[in-house]
Short mmCIF file of C-alpha atoms in Angstrom, two decimals:
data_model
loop_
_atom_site.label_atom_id
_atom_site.label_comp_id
_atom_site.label_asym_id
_atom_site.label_seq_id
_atom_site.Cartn_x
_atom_site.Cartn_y
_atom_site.Cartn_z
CA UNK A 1 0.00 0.00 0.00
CA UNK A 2 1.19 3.03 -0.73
CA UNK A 3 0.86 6.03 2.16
CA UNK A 4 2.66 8.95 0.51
CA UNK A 5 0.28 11.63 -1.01
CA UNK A 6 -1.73 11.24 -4.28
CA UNK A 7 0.65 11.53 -7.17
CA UNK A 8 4.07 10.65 -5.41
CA UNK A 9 5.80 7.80 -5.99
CA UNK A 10 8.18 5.76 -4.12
CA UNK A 11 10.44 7.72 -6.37
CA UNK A 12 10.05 11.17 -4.53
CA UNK A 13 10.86 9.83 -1.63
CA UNK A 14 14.78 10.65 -1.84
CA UNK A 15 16.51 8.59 0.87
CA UNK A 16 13.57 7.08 2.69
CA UNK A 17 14.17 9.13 5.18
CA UNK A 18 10.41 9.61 7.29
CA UNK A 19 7.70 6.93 8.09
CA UNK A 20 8.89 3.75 7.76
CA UNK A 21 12.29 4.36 6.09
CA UNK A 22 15.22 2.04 6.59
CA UNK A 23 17.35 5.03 7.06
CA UNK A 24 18.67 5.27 10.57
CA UNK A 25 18.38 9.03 10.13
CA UNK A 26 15.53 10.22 12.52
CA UNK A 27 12.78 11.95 10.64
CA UNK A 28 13.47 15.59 11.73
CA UNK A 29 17.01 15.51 9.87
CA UNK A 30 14.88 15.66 6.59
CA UNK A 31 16.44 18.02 4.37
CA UNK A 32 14.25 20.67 3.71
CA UNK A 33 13.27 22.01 -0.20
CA UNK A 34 15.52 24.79 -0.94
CA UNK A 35 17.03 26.95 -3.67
CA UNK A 36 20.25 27.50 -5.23
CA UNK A 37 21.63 30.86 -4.73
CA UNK A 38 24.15 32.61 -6.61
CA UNK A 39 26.81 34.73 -5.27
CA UNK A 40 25.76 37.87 -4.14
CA UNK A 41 28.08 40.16 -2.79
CA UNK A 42 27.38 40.77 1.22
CA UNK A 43 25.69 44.52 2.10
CA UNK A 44 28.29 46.83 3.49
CA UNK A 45 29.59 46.38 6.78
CA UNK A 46 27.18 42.95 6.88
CA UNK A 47 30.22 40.72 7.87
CA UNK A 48 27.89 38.02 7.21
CA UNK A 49 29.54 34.73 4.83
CA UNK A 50 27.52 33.60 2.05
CA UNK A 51 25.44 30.51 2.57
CA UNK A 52 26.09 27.39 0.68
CA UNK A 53 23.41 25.82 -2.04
CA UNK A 54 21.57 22.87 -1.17
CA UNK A 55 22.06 20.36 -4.33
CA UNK A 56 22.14 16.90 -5.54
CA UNK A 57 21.69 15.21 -2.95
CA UNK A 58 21.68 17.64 -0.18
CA UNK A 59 18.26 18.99 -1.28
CA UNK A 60 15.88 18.51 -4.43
CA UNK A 61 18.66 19.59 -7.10
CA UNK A 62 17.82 21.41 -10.05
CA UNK A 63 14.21 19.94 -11.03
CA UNK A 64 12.35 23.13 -8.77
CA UNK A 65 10.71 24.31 -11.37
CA UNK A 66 9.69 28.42 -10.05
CA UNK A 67 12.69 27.90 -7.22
CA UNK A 68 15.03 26.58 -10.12
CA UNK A 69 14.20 30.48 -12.28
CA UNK A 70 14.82 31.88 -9.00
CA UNK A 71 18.61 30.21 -8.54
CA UNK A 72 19.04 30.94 -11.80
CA UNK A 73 18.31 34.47 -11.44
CA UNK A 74 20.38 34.92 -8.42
CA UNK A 75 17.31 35.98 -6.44
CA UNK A 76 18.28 36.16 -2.27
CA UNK A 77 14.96 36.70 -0.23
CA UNK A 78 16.91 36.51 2.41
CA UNK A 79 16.56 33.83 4.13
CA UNK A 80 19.80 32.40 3.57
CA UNK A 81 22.09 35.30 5.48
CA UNK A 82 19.38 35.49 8.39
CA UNK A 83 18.49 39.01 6.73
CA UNK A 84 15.28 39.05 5.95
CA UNK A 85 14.52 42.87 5.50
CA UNK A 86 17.02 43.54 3.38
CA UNK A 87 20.57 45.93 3.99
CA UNK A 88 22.31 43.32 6.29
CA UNK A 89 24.46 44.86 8.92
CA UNK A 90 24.29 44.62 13.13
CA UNK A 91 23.15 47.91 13.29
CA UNK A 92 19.85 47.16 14.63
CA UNK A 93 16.42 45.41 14.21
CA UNK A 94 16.59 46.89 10.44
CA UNK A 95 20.03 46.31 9.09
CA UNK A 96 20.35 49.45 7.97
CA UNK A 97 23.91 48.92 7.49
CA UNK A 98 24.80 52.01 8.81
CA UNK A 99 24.60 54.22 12.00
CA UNK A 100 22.02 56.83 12.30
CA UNK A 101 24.11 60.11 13.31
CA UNK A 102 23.41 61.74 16.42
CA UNK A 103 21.51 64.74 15.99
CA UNK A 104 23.49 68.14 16.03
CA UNK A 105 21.97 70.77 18.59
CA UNK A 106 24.11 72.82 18.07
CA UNK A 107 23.35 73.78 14.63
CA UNK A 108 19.51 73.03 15.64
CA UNK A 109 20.07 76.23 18.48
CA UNK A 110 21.90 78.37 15.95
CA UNK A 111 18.92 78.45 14.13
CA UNK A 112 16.00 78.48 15.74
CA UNK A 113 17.59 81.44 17.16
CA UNK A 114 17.72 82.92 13.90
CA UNK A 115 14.42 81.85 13.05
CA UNK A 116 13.06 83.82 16.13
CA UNK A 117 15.24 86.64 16.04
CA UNK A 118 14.42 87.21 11.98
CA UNK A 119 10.65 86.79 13.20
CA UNK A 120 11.16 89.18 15.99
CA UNK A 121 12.63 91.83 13.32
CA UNK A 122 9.84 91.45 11.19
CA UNK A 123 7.04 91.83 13.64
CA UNK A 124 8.84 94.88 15.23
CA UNK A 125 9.51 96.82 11.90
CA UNK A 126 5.93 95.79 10.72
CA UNK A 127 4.10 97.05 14.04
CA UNK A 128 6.48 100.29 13.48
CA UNK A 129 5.02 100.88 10.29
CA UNK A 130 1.16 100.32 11.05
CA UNK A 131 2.02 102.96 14.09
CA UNK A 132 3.33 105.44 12.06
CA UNK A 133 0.95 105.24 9.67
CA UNK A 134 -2.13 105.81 12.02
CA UNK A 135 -0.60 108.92 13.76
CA UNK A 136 -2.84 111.96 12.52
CA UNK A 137 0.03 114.67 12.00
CA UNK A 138 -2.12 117.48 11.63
CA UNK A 139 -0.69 120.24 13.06
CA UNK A 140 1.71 122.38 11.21
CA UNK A 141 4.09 124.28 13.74
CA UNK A 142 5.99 126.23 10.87
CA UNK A 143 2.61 128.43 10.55
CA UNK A 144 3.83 129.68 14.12
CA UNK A 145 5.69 133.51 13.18
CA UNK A 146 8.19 134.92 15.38
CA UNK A 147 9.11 131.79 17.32
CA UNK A 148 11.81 131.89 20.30
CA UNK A 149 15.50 130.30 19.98
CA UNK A 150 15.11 126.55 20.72
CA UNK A 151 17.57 125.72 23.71
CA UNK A 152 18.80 121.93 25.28
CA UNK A 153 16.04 119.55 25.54
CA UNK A 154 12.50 118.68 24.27
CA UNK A 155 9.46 120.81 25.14
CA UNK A 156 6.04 118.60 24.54
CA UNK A 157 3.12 120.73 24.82
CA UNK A 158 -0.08 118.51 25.99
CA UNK A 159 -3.34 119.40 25.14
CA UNK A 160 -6.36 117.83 26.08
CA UNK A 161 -9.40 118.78 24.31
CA UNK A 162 -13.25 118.32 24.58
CA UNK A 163 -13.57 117.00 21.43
CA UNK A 164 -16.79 114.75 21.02
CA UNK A 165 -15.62 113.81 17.15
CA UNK A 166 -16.97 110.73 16.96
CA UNK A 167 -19.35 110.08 19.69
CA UNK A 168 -22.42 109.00 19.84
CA UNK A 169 -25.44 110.16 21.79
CA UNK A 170 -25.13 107.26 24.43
CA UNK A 171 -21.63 107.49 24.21
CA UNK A 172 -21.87 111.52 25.18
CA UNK A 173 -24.33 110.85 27.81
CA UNK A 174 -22.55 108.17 29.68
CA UNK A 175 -19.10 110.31 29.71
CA UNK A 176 -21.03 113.46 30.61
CA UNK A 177 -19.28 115.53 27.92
CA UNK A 178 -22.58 117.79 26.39
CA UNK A 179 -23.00 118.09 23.21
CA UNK A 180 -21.13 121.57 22.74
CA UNK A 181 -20.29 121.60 18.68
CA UNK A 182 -16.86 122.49 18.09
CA UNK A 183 -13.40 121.78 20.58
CA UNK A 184 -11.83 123.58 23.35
CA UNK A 185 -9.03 123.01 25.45
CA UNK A 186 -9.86 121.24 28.63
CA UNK A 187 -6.14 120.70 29.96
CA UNK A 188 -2.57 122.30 28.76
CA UNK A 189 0.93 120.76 29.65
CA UNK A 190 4.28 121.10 28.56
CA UNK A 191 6.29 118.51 29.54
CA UNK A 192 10.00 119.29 29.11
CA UNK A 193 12.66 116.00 28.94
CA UNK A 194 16.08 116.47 29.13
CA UNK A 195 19.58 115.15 30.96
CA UNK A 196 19.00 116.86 34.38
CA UNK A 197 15.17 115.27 34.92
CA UNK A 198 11.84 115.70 33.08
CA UNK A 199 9.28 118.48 34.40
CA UNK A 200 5.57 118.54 33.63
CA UNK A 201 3.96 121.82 34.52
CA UNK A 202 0.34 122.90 34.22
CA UNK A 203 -1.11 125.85 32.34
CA UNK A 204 -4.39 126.31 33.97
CA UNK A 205 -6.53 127.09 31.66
CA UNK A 206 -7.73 130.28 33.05
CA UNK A 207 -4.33 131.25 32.70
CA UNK A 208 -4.71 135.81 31.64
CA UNK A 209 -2.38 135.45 28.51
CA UNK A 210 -1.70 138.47 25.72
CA UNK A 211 -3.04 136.80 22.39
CA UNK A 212 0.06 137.92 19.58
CA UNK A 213 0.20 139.21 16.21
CA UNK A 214 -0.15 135.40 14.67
CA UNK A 215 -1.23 133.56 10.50
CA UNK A 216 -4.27 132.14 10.31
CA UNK A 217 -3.87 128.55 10.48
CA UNK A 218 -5.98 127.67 7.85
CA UNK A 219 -6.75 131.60 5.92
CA UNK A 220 -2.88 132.49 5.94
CA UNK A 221 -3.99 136.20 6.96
CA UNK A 222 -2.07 137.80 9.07
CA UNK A 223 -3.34 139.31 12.70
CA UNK A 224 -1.77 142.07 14.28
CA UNK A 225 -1.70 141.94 17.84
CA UNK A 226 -3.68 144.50 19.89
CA UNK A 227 -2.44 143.79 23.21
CA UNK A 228 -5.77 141.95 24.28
CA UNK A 229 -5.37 140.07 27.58
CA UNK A 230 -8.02 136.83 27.86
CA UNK A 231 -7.96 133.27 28.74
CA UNK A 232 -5.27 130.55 27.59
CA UNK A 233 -7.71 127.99 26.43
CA UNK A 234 -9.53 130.96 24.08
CA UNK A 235 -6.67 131.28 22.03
CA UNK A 236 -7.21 127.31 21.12
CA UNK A 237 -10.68 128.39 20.46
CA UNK A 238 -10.06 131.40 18.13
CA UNK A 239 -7.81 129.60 15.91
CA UNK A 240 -6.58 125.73 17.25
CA UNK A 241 -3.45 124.46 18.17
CA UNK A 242 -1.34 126.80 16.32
CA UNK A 243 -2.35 130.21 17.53
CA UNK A 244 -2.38 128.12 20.90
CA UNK A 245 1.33 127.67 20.30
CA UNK A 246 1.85 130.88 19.43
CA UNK A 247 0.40 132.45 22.62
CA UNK A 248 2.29 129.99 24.72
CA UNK A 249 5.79 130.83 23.50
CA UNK A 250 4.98 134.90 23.40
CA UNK A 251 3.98 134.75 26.87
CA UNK A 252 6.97 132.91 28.06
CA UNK A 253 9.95 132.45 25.68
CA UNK A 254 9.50 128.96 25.68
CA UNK A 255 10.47 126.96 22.53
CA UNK A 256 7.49 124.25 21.79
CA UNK A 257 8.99 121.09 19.77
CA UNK A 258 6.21 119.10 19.95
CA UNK A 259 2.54 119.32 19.89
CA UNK A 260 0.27 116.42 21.22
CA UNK A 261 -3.19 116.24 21.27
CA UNK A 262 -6.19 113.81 22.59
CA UNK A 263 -10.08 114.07 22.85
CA UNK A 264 -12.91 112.56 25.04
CA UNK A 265 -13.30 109.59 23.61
CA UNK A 266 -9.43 108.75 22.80
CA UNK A 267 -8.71 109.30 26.38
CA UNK A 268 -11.40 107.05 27.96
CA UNK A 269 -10.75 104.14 25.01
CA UNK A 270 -6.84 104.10 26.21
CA UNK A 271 -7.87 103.75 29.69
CA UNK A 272 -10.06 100.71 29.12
CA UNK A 273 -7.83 98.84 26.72
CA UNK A 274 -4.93 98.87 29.32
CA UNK A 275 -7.60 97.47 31.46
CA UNK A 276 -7.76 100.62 33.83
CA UNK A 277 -5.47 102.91 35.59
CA UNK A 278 -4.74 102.02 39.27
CA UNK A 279 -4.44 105.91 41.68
CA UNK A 280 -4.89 107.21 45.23
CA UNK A 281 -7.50 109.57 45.13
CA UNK A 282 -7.06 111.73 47.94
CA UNK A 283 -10.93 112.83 48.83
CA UNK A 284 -14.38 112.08 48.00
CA UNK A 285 -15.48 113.58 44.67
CA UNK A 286 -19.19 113.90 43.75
CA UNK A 287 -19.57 116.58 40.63
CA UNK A 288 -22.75 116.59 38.54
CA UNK A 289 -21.39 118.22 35.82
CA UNK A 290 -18.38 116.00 35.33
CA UNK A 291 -20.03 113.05 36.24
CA UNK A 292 -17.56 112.40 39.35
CA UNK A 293 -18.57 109.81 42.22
CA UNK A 294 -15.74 108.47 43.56
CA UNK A 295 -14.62 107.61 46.89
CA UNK A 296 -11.42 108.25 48.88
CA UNK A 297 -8.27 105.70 48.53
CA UNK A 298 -6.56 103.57 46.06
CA UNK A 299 -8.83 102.17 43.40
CA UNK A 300 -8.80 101.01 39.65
CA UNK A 301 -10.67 103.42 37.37
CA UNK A 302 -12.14 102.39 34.18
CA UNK A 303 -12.70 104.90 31.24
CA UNK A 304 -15.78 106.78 32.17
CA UNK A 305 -14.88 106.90 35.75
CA UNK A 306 -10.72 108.45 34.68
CA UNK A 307 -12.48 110.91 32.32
CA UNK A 308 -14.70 112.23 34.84
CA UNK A 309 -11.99 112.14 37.13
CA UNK A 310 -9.87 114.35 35.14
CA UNK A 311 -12.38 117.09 34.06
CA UNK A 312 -13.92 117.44 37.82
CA UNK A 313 -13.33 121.28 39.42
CA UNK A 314 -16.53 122.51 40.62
CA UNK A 315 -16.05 119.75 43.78
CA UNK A 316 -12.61 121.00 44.34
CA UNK A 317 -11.36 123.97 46.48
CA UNK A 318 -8.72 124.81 44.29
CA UNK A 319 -10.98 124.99 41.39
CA UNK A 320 -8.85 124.96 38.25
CA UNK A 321 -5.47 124.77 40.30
CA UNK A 322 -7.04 121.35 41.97
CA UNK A 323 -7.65 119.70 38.50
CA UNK A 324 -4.43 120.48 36.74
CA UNK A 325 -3.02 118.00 39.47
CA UNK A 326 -5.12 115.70 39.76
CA UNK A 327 -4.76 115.65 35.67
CA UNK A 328 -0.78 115.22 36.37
CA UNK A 329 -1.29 112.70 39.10
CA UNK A 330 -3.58 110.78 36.41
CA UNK A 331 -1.70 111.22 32.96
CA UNK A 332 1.44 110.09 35.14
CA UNK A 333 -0.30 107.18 35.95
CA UNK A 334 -1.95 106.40 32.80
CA UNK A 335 1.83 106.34 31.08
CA UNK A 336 3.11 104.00 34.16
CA UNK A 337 0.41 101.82 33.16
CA UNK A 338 0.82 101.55 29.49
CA UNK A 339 4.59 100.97 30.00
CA UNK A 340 4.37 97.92 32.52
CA UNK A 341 5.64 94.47 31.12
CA UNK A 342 1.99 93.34 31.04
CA UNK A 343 0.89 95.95 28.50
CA UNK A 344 3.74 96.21 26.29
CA UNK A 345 4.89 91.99 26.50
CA UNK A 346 0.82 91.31 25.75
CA UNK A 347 -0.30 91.81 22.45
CA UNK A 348 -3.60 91.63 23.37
CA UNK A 349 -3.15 94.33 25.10
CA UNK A 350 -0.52 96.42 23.10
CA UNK A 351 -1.65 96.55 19.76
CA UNK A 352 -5.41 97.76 21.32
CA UNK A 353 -3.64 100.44 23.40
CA UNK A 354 -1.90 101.47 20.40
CA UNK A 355 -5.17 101.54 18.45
CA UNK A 356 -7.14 103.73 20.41
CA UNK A 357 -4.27 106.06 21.42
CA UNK A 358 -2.98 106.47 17.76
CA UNK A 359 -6.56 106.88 16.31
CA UNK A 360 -7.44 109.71 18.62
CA UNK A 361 -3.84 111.54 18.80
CA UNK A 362 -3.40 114.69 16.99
CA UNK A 363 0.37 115.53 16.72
CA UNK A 364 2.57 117.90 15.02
CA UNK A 365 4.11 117.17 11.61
CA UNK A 366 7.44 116.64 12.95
CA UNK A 367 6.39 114.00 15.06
CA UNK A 368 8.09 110.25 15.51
CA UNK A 369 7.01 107.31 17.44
CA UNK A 370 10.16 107.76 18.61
CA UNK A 371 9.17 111.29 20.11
CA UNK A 372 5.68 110.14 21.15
CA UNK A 373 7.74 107.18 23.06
CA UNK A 374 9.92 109.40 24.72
CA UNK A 375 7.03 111.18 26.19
CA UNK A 376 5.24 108.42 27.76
CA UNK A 377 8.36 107.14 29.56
CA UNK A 378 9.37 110.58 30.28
CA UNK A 379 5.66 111.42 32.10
CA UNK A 380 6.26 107.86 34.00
CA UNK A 381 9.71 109.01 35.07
CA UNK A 382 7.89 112.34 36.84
CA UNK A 383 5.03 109.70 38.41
CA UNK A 384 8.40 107.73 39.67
CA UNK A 385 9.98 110.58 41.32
CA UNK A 386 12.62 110.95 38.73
CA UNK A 387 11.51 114.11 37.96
CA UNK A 388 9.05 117.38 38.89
CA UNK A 389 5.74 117.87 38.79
CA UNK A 390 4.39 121.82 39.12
CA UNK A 391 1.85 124.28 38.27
CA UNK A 392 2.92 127.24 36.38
CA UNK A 393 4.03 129.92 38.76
CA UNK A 394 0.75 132.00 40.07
CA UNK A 395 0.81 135.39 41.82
CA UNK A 396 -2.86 136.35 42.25
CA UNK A 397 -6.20 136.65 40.05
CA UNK A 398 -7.69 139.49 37.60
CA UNK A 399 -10.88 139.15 36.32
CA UNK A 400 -11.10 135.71 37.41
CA UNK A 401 -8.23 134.77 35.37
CA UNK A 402 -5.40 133.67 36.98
CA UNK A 403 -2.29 135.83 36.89
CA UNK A 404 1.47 134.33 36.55
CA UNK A 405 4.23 134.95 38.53
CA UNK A 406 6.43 137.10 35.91
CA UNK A 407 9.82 136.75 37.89
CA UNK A 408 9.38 132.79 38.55
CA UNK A 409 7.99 132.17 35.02
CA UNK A 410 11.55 133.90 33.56
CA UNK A 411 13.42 132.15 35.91
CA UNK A 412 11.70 128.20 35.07
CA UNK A 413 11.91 129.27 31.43
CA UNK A 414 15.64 130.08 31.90
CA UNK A 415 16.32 126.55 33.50
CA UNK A 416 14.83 124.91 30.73
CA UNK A 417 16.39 126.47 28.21
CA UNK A 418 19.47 125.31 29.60
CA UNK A 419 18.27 122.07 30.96
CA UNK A 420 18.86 122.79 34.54
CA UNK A 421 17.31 120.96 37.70
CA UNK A 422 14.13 122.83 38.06
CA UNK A 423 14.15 124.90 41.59
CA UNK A 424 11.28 127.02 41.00
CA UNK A 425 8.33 125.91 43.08
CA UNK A 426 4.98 126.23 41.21
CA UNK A 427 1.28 127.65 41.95
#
């Protein structure tokens, strides 16, 4: 009987080696079907020997059929060198037959610091540009005839008006401002910056001035001065911020580089987007006309609250002279506030503060964000106690306006011109 499978003979047997062969050969030394191999040269660095070729008599010879094409061929799968996935080497699970280099963080640092410094550039240049480009320069100093000599240091004058360009009626009503047409001065400054400390000094606005000979800002005519004494803040009325000038450097000798200007609404929107300005208010403050109820001690005020804040005199005892500090002690703060780490690190918070202070300033054409920069950090120096903080010089009233001081007011002028430490004490 024959037991082998259907179609074998006692041919295919080979040696006999299995079931019931005489061969004293246990089963399990069977030699297994295989294929010739040619020579094939061993993968770099494999180290491994080529395998020998099972044939006549040491495996099924050359009648494979598809495994006789393959030895033929010189097809390796593989299996004969152990390397199964190709490449050969001891390198690892892979044979990649060579070592992977070890990464270089060195050159990886190098530049992904250039990557961030490059991006750094670019945002800084780009958010230089966008500034710039917003700043309304629309005030044109070289109208201003018969101006003094300019002497050491920078001489910001800093206006702020009650301009309601803009607003709307809920927006007027909740900041109190009226609905007056037009603009007036509600606060004058000039903040000088130099080597020996910066000094902010009020002009009240009641301030009895001599309005000059001047050049219509916008008719080119030409006034001659009649010697008429009135108000500061009506020379801003009569003809804006360059008869304003004008009257400012007549009536003290003063140089004015720069001009700066903010309304209503601009001043309330900066407050808010640096998230509100942190003071001491030294009394209780309830004015109807300002809109003013605040209470004694430190507190965080938000737009509407700063605004009212600033414009309140009718509550005070000082009247005007009251408000023009507590408009130092605020502006001070407001410029600490916008140059903290948190504003100008966050740009959710810088590039709104920038918005709503850029949209709303009116400066001279001369002016840089350089300048403007220089300002801020000069006003946070005074609220530091780097430098002075005054009122311009009064020695009584006429008229209700309030008269200066002739004697100190030559004497400040003088130390500014030559960017001395300020000694003169102020109204």
């Amino acid at each position: 009987m024959n037991d082998w499978p259907e179609g074998w003979s006692d041919n295919n047997r080979g040696s006999g080696y299995g079931r019931g062969g005489a061969s004293a050969r246990p089963e399990s030394a069977r030699v297994m079907r295989q294929v010739r191999r040619g020579p094939a040269a061993p993968p770099q660095g494999a180290g491994v020997p080529q395998q020998p070729s099972y044939v006549d008599g040491q495996g099924y010879g050359d009648g494979g059929g598809d495994y006789t094409n393959a030895r033929n061929t010189g097809y390796d799968s593989g299996y004969s060198t152990g390397q199964v996935y190709g490449g050969g080497g001891s390198d690892g699970p892979g044979g990649t037959g060579a070592a992977r280099p070890a990464p270089d963080w060195r050159r990886r640092i190098k530049w992904t610091a250039i990557s961030v410094a490059t991006v750094l550039v670019v945002t800084t240049v780009g958010t230089y540009f966008w500034a710039d480009s917003k700043l309304n320069r629309e005030v044109d100093l070289s109208k201003v005839i018969e101006r003094p000599e300019g002497g050491e240091g920078t001489n910001f004058l800093i206006v702020g008006s009650d301009s309601r360009e803009g607003m709307s009626a809920e927006e007027k009503k909740a900041l109190h401002t009226g609905s007056a047409e037009g603009k007036r001065t509600d606060s004058m400054m000039i903040l000088h910056t130099g080597s020996n400390g910066d000094t902010l000094i009020s002009l009240p606005r009641d301030s009895d001035v001599e309005i000059p000979s001047f050049v219509g800002s916008e008719s080119g005519k030409r006034y001659a001065g009649t010697g008429r004494h009135t108000k500061l803040n009506a020379a801003y009325a009569m003809d804006g911020p360059e008869l304003l000038v004008r009257t400012i450097e007549f009536n003290t000798g003063l140089h004015i580089d720069h001009y700066v200007e903010i309304g209503f609404a601009g001043f309330a929107n900066i407050v808010d987007a640096v998230g509100g300005v942190e003071i001491d208010i030294p009394q209780d403050i309830k004015d109807t006309k300002s809109g003013a109820d605040l209470k004694k001690g430190k507190q965080t005020l938000d737009g509407e609250e700063s605004l009212a804040f600033v414009r309140t005199r009718y509550a005070l005892a000082g009247s005007d002279l009251d408000r023009t500090k507590n408009q130092q002690k605020f502006l001070a703060a407001l410029a600490n506030q916008v140059a903290t780490p948190g504003t100008v690190l966050n740009p959710f918070k810088l590039y709104p503060t920038m918005s709503a202070g850029l949209d709303t300033l009116i400066v001279d054409k001369d002016m840089g964000l350089y300048d403007l920069g220089s300002m801020f950090f000069a006003m946070k120096g005074v609220n530091g106690g780097d430098g002075t903080s005054m009122n311009m010089p009064i020695s009584g009233s006429t008229g209700g306006n309030l008269v200066w001081d002739k004697a100190k007011v030559k004497q400040l002028v003088s130390q500014l011109k030559n960017d001395e430490k300020v000694t003169v004490s102020g109204g």
